[in-house]
Short mmCIF file of C-alpha atoms and ligand atoms in Angstrom, two decimals:
data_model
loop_
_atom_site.label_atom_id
_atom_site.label_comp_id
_atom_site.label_asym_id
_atom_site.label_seq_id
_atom_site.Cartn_x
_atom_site.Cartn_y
_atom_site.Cartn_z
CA UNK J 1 0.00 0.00 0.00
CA UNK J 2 1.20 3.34 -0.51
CA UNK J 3 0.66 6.30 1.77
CA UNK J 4 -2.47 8.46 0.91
CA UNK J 5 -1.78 12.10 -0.01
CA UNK J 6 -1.08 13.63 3.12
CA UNK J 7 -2.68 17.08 2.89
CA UNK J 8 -6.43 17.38 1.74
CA UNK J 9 -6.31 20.60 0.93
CA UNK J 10 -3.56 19.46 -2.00
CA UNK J 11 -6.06 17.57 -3.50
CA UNK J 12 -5.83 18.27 -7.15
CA UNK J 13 -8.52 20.48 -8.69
CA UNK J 14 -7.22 21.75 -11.82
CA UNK J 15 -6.71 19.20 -14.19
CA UNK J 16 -8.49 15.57 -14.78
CA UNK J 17 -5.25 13.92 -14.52
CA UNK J 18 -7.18 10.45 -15.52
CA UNK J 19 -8.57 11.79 -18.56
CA UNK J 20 -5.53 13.24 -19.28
CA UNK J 21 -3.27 10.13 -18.71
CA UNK J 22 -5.73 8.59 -20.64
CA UNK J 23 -4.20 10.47 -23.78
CA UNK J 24 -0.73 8.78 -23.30
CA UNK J 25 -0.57 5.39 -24.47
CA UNK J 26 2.73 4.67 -22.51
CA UNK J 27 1.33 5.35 -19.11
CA UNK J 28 -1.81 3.31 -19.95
CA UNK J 29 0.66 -0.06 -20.26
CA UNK J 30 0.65 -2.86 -18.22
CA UNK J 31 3.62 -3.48 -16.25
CA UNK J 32 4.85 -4.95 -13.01
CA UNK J 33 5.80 -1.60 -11.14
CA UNK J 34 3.60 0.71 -12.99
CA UNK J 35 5.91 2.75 -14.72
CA UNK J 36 5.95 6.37 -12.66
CA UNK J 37 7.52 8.71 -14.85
CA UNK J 38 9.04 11.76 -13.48
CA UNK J 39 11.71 12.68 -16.08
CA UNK J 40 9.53 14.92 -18.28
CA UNK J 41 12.51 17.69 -17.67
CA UNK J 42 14.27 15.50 -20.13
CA UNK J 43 11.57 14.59 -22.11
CA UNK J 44 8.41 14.43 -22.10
CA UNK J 45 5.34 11.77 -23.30
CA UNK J 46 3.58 11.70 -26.16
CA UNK J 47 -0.15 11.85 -27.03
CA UNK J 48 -2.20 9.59 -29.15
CA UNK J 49 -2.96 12.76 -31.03
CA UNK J 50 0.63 13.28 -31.88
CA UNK J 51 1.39 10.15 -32.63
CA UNK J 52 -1.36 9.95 -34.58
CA UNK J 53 -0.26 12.66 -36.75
CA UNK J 54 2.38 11.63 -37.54
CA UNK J 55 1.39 8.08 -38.60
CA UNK J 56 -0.97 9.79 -40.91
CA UNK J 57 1.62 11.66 -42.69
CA UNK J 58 3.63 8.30 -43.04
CA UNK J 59 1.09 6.51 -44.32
CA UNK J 60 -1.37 9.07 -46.56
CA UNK J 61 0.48 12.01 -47.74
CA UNK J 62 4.56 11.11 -47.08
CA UNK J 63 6.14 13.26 -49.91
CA UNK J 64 8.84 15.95 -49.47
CA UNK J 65 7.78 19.44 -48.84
CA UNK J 66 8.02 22.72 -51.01
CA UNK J 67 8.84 21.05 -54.20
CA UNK J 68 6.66 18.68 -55.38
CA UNK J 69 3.37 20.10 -57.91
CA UNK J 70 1.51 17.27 -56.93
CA UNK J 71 -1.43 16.51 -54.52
CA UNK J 72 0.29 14.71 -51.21
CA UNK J 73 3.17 17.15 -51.79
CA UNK J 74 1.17 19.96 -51.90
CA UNK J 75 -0.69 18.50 -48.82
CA UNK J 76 2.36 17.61 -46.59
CA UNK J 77 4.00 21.49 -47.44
CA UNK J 78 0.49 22.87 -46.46
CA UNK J 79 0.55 20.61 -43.27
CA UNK J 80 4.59 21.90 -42.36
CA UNK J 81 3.12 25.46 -43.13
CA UNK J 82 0.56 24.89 -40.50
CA UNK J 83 2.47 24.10 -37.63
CA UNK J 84 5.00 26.47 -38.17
CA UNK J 85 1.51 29.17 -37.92
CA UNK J 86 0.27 27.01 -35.18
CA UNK J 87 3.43 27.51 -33.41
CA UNK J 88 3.78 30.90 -33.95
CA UNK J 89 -0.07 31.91 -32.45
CA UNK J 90 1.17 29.48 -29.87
CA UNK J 91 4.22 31.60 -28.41
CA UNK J 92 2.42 34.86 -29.59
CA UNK J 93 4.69 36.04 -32.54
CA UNK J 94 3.51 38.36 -35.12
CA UNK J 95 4.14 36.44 -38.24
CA UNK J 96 5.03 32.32 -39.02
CA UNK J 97 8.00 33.81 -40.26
CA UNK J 98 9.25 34.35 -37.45
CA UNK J 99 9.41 30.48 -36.82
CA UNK J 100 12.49 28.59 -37.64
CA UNK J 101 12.64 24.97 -37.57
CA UNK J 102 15.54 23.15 -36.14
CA UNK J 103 15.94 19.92 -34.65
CA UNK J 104 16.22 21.04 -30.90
CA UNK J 105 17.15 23.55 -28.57
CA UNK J 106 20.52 23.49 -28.89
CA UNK J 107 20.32 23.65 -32.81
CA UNK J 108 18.84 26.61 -32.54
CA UNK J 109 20.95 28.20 -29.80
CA UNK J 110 23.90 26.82 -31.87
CA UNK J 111 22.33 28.95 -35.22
CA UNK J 112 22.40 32.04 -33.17
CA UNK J 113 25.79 32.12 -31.58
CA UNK J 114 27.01 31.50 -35.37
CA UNK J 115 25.26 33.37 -37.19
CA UNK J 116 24.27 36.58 -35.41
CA UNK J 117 27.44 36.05 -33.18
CA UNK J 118 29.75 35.87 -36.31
CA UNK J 119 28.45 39.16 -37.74
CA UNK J 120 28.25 40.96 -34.55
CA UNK J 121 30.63 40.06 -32.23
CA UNK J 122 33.89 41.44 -32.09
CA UNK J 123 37.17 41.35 -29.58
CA UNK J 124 36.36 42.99 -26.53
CA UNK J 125 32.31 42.85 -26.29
CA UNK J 126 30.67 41.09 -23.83
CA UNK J 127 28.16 38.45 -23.87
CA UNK J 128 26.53 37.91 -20.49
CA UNK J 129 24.87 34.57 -19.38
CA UNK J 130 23.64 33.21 -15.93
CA UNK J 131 25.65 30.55 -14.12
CA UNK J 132 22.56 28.38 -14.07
CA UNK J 133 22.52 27.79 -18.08
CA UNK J 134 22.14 24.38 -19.36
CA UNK J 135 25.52 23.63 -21.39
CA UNK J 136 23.42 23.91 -24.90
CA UNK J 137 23.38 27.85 -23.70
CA UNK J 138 26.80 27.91 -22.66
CA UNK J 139 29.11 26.04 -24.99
CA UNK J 140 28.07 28.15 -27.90
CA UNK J 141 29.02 31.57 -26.39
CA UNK J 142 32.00 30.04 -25.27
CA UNK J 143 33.16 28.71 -29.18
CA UNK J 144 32.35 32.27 -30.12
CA UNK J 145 34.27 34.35 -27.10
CA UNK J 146 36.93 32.24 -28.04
CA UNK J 147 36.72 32.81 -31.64
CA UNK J 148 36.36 36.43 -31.64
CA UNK J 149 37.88 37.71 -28.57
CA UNK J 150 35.27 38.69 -26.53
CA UNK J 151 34.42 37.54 -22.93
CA UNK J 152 31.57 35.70 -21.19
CA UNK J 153 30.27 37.31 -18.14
CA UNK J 154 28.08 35.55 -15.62
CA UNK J 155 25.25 36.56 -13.25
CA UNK J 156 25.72 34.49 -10.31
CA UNK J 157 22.96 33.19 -8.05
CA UNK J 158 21.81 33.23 -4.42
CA UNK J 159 21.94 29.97 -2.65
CA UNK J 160 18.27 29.75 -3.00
CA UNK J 161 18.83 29.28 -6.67
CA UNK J 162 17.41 33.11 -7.84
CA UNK J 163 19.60 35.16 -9.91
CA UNK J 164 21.74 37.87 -8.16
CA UNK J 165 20.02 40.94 -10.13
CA UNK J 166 21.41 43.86 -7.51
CA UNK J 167 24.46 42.64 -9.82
CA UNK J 168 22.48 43.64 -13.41
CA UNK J 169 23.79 47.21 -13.26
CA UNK J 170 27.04 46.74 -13.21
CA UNK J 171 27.19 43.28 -15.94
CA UNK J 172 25.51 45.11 -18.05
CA UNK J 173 27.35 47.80 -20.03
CA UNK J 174 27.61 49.12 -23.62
CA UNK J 175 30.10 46.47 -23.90
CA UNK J 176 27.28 43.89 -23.46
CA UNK J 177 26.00 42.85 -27.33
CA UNK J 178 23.91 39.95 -26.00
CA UNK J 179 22.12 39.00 -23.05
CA UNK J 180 21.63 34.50 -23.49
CA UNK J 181 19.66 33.01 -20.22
CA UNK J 182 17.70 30.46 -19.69
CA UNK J 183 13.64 31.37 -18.62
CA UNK J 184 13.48 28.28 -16.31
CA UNK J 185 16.41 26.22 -14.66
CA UNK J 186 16.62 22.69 -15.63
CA UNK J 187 17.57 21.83 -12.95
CA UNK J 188 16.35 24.65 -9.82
CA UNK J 189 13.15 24.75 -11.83
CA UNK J 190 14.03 28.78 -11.32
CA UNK J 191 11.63 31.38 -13.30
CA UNK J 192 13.43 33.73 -14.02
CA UNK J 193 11.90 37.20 -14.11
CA UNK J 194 12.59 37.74 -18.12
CA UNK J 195 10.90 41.09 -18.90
CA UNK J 196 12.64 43.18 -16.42
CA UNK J 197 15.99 41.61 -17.66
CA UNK J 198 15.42 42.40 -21.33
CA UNK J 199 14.44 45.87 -20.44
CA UNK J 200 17.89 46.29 -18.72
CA UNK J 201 19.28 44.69 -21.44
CA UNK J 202 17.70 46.65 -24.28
CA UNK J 203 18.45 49.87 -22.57
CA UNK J 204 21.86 49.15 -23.21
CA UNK J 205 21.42 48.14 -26.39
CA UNK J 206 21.87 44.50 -26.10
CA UNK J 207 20.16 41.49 -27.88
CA UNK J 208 18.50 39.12 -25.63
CA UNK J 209 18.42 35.29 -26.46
CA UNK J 210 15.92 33.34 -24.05
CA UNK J 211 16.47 29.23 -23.76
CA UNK J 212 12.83 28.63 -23.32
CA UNK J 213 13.30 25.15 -23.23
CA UNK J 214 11.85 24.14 -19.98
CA UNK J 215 9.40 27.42 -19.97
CA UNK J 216 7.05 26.84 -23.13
CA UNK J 217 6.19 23.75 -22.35
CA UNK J 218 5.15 24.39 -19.00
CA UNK J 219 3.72 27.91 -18.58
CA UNK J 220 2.08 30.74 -21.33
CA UNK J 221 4.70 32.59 -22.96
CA UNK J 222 4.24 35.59 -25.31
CA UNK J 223 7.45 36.87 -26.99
CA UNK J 224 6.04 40.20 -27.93
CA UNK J 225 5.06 40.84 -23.88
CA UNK J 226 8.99 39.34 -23.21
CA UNK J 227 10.27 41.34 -25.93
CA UNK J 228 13.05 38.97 -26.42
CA UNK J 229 15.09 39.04 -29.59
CA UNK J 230 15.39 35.19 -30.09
CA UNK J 231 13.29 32.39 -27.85
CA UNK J 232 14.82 28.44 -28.29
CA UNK J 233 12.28 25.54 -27.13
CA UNK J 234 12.63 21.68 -28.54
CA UNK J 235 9.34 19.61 -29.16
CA UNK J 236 10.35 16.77 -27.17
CA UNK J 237 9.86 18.05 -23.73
CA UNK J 238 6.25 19.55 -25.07
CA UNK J 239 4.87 16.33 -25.73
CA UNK J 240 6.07 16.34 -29.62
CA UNK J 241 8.29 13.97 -30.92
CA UNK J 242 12.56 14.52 -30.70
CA UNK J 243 14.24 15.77 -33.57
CA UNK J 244 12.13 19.09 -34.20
CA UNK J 245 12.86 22.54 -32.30
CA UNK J 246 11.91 25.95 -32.79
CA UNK J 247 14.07 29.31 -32.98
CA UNK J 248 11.68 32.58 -32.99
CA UNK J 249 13.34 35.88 -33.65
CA UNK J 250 12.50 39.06 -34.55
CA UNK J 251 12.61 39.70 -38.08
CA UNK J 252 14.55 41.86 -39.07
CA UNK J 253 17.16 40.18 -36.98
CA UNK J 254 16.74 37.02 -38.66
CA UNK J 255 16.67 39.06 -42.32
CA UNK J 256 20.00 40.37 -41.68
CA UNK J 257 21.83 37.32 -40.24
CA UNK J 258 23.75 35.11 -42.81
CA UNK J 259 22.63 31.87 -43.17
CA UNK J 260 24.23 29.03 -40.41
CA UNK J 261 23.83 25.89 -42.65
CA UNK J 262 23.09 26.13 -46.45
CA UNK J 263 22.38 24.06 -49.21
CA UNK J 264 18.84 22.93 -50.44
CA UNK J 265 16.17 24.99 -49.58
CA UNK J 266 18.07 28.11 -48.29
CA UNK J 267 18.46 29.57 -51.60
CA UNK J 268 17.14 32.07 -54.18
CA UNK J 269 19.12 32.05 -56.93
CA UNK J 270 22.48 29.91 -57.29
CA UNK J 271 25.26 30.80 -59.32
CA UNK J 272 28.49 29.11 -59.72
CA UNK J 273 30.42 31.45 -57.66
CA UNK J 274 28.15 33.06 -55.51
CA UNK J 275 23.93 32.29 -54.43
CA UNK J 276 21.21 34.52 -53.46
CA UNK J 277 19.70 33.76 -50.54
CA UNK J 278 15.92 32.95 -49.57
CA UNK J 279 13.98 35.23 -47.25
CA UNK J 280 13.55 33.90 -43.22
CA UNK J 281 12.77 31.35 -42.69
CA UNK J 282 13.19 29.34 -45.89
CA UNK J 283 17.47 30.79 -45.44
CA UNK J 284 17.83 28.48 -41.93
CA UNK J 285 16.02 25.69 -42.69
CA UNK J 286 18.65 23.53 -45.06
CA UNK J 287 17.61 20.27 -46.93
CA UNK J 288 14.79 18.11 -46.09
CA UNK J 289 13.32 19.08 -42.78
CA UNK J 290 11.60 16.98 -39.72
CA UNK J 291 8.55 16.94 -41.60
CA UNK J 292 6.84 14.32 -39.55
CA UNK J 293 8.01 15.76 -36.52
CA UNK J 294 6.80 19.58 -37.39
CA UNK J 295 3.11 18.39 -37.68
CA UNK J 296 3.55 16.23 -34.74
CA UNK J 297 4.94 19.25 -33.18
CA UNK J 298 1.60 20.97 -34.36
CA UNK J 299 -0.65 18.52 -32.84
CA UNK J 300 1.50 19.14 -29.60
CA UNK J 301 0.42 22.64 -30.01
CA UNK J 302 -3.22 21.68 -30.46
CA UNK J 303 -2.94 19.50 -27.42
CA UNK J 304 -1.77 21.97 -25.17
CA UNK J 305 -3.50 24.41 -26.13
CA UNK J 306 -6.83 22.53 -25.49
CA UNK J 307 -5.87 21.42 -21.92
CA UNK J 308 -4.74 25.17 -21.33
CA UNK J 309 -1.10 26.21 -20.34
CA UNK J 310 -2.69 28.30 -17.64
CA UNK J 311 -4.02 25.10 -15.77
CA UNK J 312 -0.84 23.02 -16.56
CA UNK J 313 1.30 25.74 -14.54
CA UNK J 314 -1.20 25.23 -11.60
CA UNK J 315 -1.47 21.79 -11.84
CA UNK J 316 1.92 21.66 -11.58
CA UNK J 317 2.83 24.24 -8.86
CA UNK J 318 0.38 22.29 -6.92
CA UNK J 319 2.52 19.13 -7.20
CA UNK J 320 5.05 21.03 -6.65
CA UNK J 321 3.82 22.30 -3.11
CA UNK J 322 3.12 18.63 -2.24
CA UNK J 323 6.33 17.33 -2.85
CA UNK J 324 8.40 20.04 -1.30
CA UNK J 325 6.05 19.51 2.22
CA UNK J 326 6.57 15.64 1.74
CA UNK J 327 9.47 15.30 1.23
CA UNK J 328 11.37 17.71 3.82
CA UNK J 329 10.36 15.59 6.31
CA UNK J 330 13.43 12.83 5.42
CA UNK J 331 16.22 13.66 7.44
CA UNK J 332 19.28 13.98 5.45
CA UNK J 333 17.53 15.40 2.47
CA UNK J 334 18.88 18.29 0.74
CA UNK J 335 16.63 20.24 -2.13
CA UNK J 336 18.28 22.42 -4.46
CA UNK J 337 16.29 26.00 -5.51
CA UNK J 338 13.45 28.22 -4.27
CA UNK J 339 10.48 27.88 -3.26
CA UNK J 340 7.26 26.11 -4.86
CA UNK J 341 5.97 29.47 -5.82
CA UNK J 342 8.82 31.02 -7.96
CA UNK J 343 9.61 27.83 -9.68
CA UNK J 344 8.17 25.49 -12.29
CA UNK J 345 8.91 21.92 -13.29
CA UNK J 346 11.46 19.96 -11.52
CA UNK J 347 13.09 19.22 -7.72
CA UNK J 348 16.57 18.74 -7.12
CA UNK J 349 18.04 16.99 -4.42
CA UNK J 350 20.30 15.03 -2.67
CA UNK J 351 20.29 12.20 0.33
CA UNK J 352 23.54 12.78 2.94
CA UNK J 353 25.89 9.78 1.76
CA UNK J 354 23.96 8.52 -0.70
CA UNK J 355 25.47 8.87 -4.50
CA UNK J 356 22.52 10.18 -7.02
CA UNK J 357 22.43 7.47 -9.28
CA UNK J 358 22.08 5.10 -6.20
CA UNK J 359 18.86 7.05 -5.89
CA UNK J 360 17.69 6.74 -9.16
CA UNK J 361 18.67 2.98 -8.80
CA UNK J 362 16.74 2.20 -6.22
CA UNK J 363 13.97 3.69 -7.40
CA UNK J 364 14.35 2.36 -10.78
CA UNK J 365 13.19 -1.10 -9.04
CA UNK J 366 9.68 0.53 -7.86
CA UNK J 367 8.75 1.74 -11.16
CA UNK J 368 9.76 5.46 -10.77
CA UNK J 369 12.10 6.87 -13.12
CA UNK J 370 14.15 9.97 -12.11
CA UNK J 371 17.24 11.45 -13.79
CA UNK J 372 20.48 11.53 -11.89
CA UNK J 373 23.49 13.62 -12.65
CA UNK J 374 25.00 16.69 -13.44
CA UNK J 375 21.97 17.84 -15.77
CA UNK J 376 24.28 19.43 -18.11
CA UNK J 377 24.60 22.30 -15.92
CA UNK J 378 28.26 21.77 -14.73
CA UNK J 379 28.55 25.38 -12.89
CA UNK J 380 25.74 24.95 -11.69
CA UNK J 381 26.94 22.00 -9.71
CA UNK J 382 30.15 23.61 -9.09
CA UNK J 383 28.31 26.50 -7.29
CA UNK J 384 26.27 24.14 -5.08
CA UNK J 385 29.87 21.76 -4.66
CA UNK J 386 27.60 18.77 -5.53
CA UNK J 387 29.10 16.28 -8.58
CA UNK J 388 25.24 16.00 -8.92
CA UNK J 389 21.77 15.45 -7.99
CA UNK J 390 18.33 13.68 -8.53
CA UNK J 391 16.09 15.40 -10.21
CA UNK J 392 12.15 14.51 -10.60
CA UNK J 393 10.38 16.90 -12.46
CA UNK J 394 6.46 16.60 -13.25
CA UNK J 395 4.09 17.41 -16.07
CA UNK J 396 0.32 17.76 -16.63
CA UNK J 397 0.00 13.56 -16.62
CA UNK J 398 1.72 13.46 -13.08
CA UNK J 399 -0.58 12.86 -9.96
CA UNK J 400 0.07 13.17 -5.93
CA UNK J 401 0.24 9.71 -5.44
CA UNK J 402 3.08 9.09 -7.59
CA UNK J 403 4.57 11.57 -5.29
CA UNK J 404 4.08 9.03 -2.50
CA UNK J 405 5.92 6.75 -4.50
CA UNK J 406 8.79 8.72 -5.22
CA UNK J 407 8.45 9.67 -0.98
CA UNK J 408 8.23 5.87 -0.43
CA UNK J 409 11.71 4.91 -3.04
CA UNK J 410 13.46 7.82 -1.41
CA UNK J 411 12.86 6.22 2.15
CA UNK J 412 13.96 2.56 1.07
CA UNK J 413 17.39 4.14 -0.04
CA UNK J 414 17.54 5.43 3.16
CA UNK J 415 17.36 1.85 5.02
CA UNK J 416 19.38 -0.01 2.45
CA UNK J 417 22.45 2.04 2.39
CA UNK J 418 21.96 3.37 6.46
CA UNK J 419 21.85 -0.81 6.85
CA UNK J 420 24.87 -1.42 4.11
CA UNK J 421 26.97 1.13 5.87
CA UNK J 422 26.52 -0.35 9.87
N1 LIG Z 501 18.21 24.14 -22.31
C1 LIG Z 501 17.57 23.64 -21.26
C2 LIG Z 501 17.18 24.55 -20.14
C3 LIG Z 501 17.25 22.27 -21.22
O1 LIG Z 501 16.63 21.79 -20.16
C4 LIG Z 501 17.63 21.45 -22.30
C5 LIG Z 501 17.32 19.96 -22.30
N2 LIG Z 501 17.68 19.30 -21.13
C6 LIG Z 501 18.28 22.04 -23.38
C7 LIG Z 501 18.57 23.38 -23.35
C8 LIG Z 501 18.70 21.23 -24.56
O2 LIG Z 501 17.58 20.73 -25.21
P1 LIG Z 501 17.76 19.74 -26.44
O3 LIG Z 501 18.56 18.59 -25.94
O4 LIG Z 501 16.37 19.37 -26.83
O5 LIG Z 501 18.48 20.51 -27.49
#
């Protein structure tokens, strides 16, 4: 038996979980533990919806895109075309245009930090990131300080996991060409308070680059209200399928920025010496796109939009809540970031003398999967002095009870290694 939700006034109210779960074939299969998934920071499940799209395209209208005059090529180009406007209405940008498909995240960080970066960076400007970044906002910057001279600047955090912002004034300077942070932590679950940075930022005359991978999926986000100059999010941690991301950015940023990879698709007019190239967004997307994946991505869209981000980023902050009162009763337990109420997403932690993956081991053999490690977030780590943590991080499919569970695998690690080291 596991232990009943321990607070009645948690009791969810803003989502029908079981209808929801309902959706996702994967949590609806039989297996000896039930399968308790709390690794959506990594990536997410998918809906029947989304898989169904996809299997449509496959097996009804499978052609490439763009090219083709004939009927299921025409179709699968006007399906693409969709999502991209699907997307766009989604994050609140002015025109589909603005939309660039990539395969993930750090594709379309990557596009950035070569493109703009190579034809606006110079020696001595500054490019200022948060020592919370995932490494897919990090290494890029880095390749391009190091190509061009300039140097990386970091706002540090508190040890509750907020950025230092009393700090803002003096990072920021007319040295500073672009501001690159992340909207949520990975692994702190931190929102970060976005408009008030790019304000800062812009008054300066910086560029702001937001790594919205663990923020879209999980809470509304407008770009024109952020006024950000380029937003990165990946479809597989929004219930859409791996191998399609998004980059927005304003346009005539994206006009002016030389293309990152070229070949089919990016083009104009091609001459033996020299090519024109095509307008945004046709110049970044080279050869045969995710096609699949984009209207999967679009049915993603659809999804979320029906259940309503609103009500996922309560749901959510109400599991939240429950597992931060749950589990700070285990002595030992250490949990990384703020509070419930200025984060989204995920817990971080660690149990005195017992090694993360242990964790994740043990609770591996009860059904529940967590991630264990450095989360790509090195500094990060190095700031707290940890090698690593456990993370479980929750979605719109995850209930209270499987909180219990994760409660219930934390407290048999406790007894096997308190017993293994007597
Ligand atoms: N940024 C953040 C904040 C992330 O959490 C992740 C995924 N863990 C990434 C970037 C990279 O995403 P992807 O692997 O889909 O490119």
């Amino acid at each position: 038996m596991h232990a009943q939700p321990m607070n009645d006034a948690l009791t969810l109210h803003t989502l029908d979980v079981e209808a929801i779960r309902n959706d996702f074939p994967i949590l609806k299969q039989e297996s000896d533990p039930r399968l308790i998934y709390l690794d959506s920071a990594a990536t997410s499940q998918t809906p029947d919806c989304v898989v169904n799209a996809m299997d449509e395209y496959y097996r009804t209208y499978n052609a490439n895109i763009h090219r083709g005059i004939y009927r299921i090529s025409e179709e699968a180009t006007a399906r693409y075309e969709e999502a991209r406007k699907k997307i766009a209405r989604f994050i609140n940008a002015r025109r589909s245009s603005q939309i660039v498909f990539t395969r993930n995240t750090t594709e379309s960080i990557n596009l950035v930090a070569y493109s703009w970066g190579s034809a606006n960076i110079r020696e001595g400007d500054e490019i200022l990131v948060t020592v919370m970044e995932h490494h897919s906002n990090l290494l890029p910057w880095q390749l391009l300080a190091q190509r061009t001279g300039a140097k990386l600047r970091f706002i540090e955090i508190t040890e509750e996991g907020l950025l230092q912002l009393d700090d803002l004034d003096r990072l920021l300077t007319e040295r500073t060409r672009i501001v690159a942070m992340t909207h949520v932590s990975n692994v702190l679950g931190t929102i970060n308070p976005i408009q008030d940075i790019t304000a800062a930022a812009h008054a300066v005359g910086a560029k702001v680059l937001i790594d919205a991978a663990q923020s879209v999926p999980h809470l509304p986000v407008d770009v024109q209200q952020m006024d950000c100059d380029f937003l990165a999010f990946s479809g597989h941690k929004m219930c859409g399928p791996t191998g399609i991301g998004v980059l927005y950015g304003k346009l005539d940023l994206l006009e002016e920025m030389p293309p990152f990879l070229v070949g089919g698709s990016t083009i104009r007019s091609v001459q033996r010496e020299h090519s024109i190239y095509a307008d945004p967004p046709a110049k970044f997307e080279a050869g045969t796109p995710s096609i699949a994946e984009a209207i999967g991505l679009g049915a993603a869209v659809d999804y979320l939009r029906k259940v309503g981000l609103e009500a996922i980023y309560a749901h959510e902050h109400e599991l939240l809540e429950y597992a931060h009162q749950k589990l700070s009763d285990i002595e030992g337990l250490t949990i990384y970031g703020p509070k419930p109420r200025q984060k989204t997403g995920a817990i971080s932690l660690n149990l005195d003398g017992i090694h993360p993956h242990d964790l994740a081991g043990v609770l591996d053999v009860s059904g529940v999967a967590i991630r264990a490690g450095h989360h790509c977030a090195q500094p990060l780590m190095q700031q707290y002095d940890v090698i690593a943590t456990a993370r479980a991080s929750f979605y719109l499919y995850n209930t209270l009870e499987e909180i219990d569970r994760l409660y219930d695998g934390l407290l048999t690690a406790k007894k096997i290694f308190t017993r293994r080291r007597r």
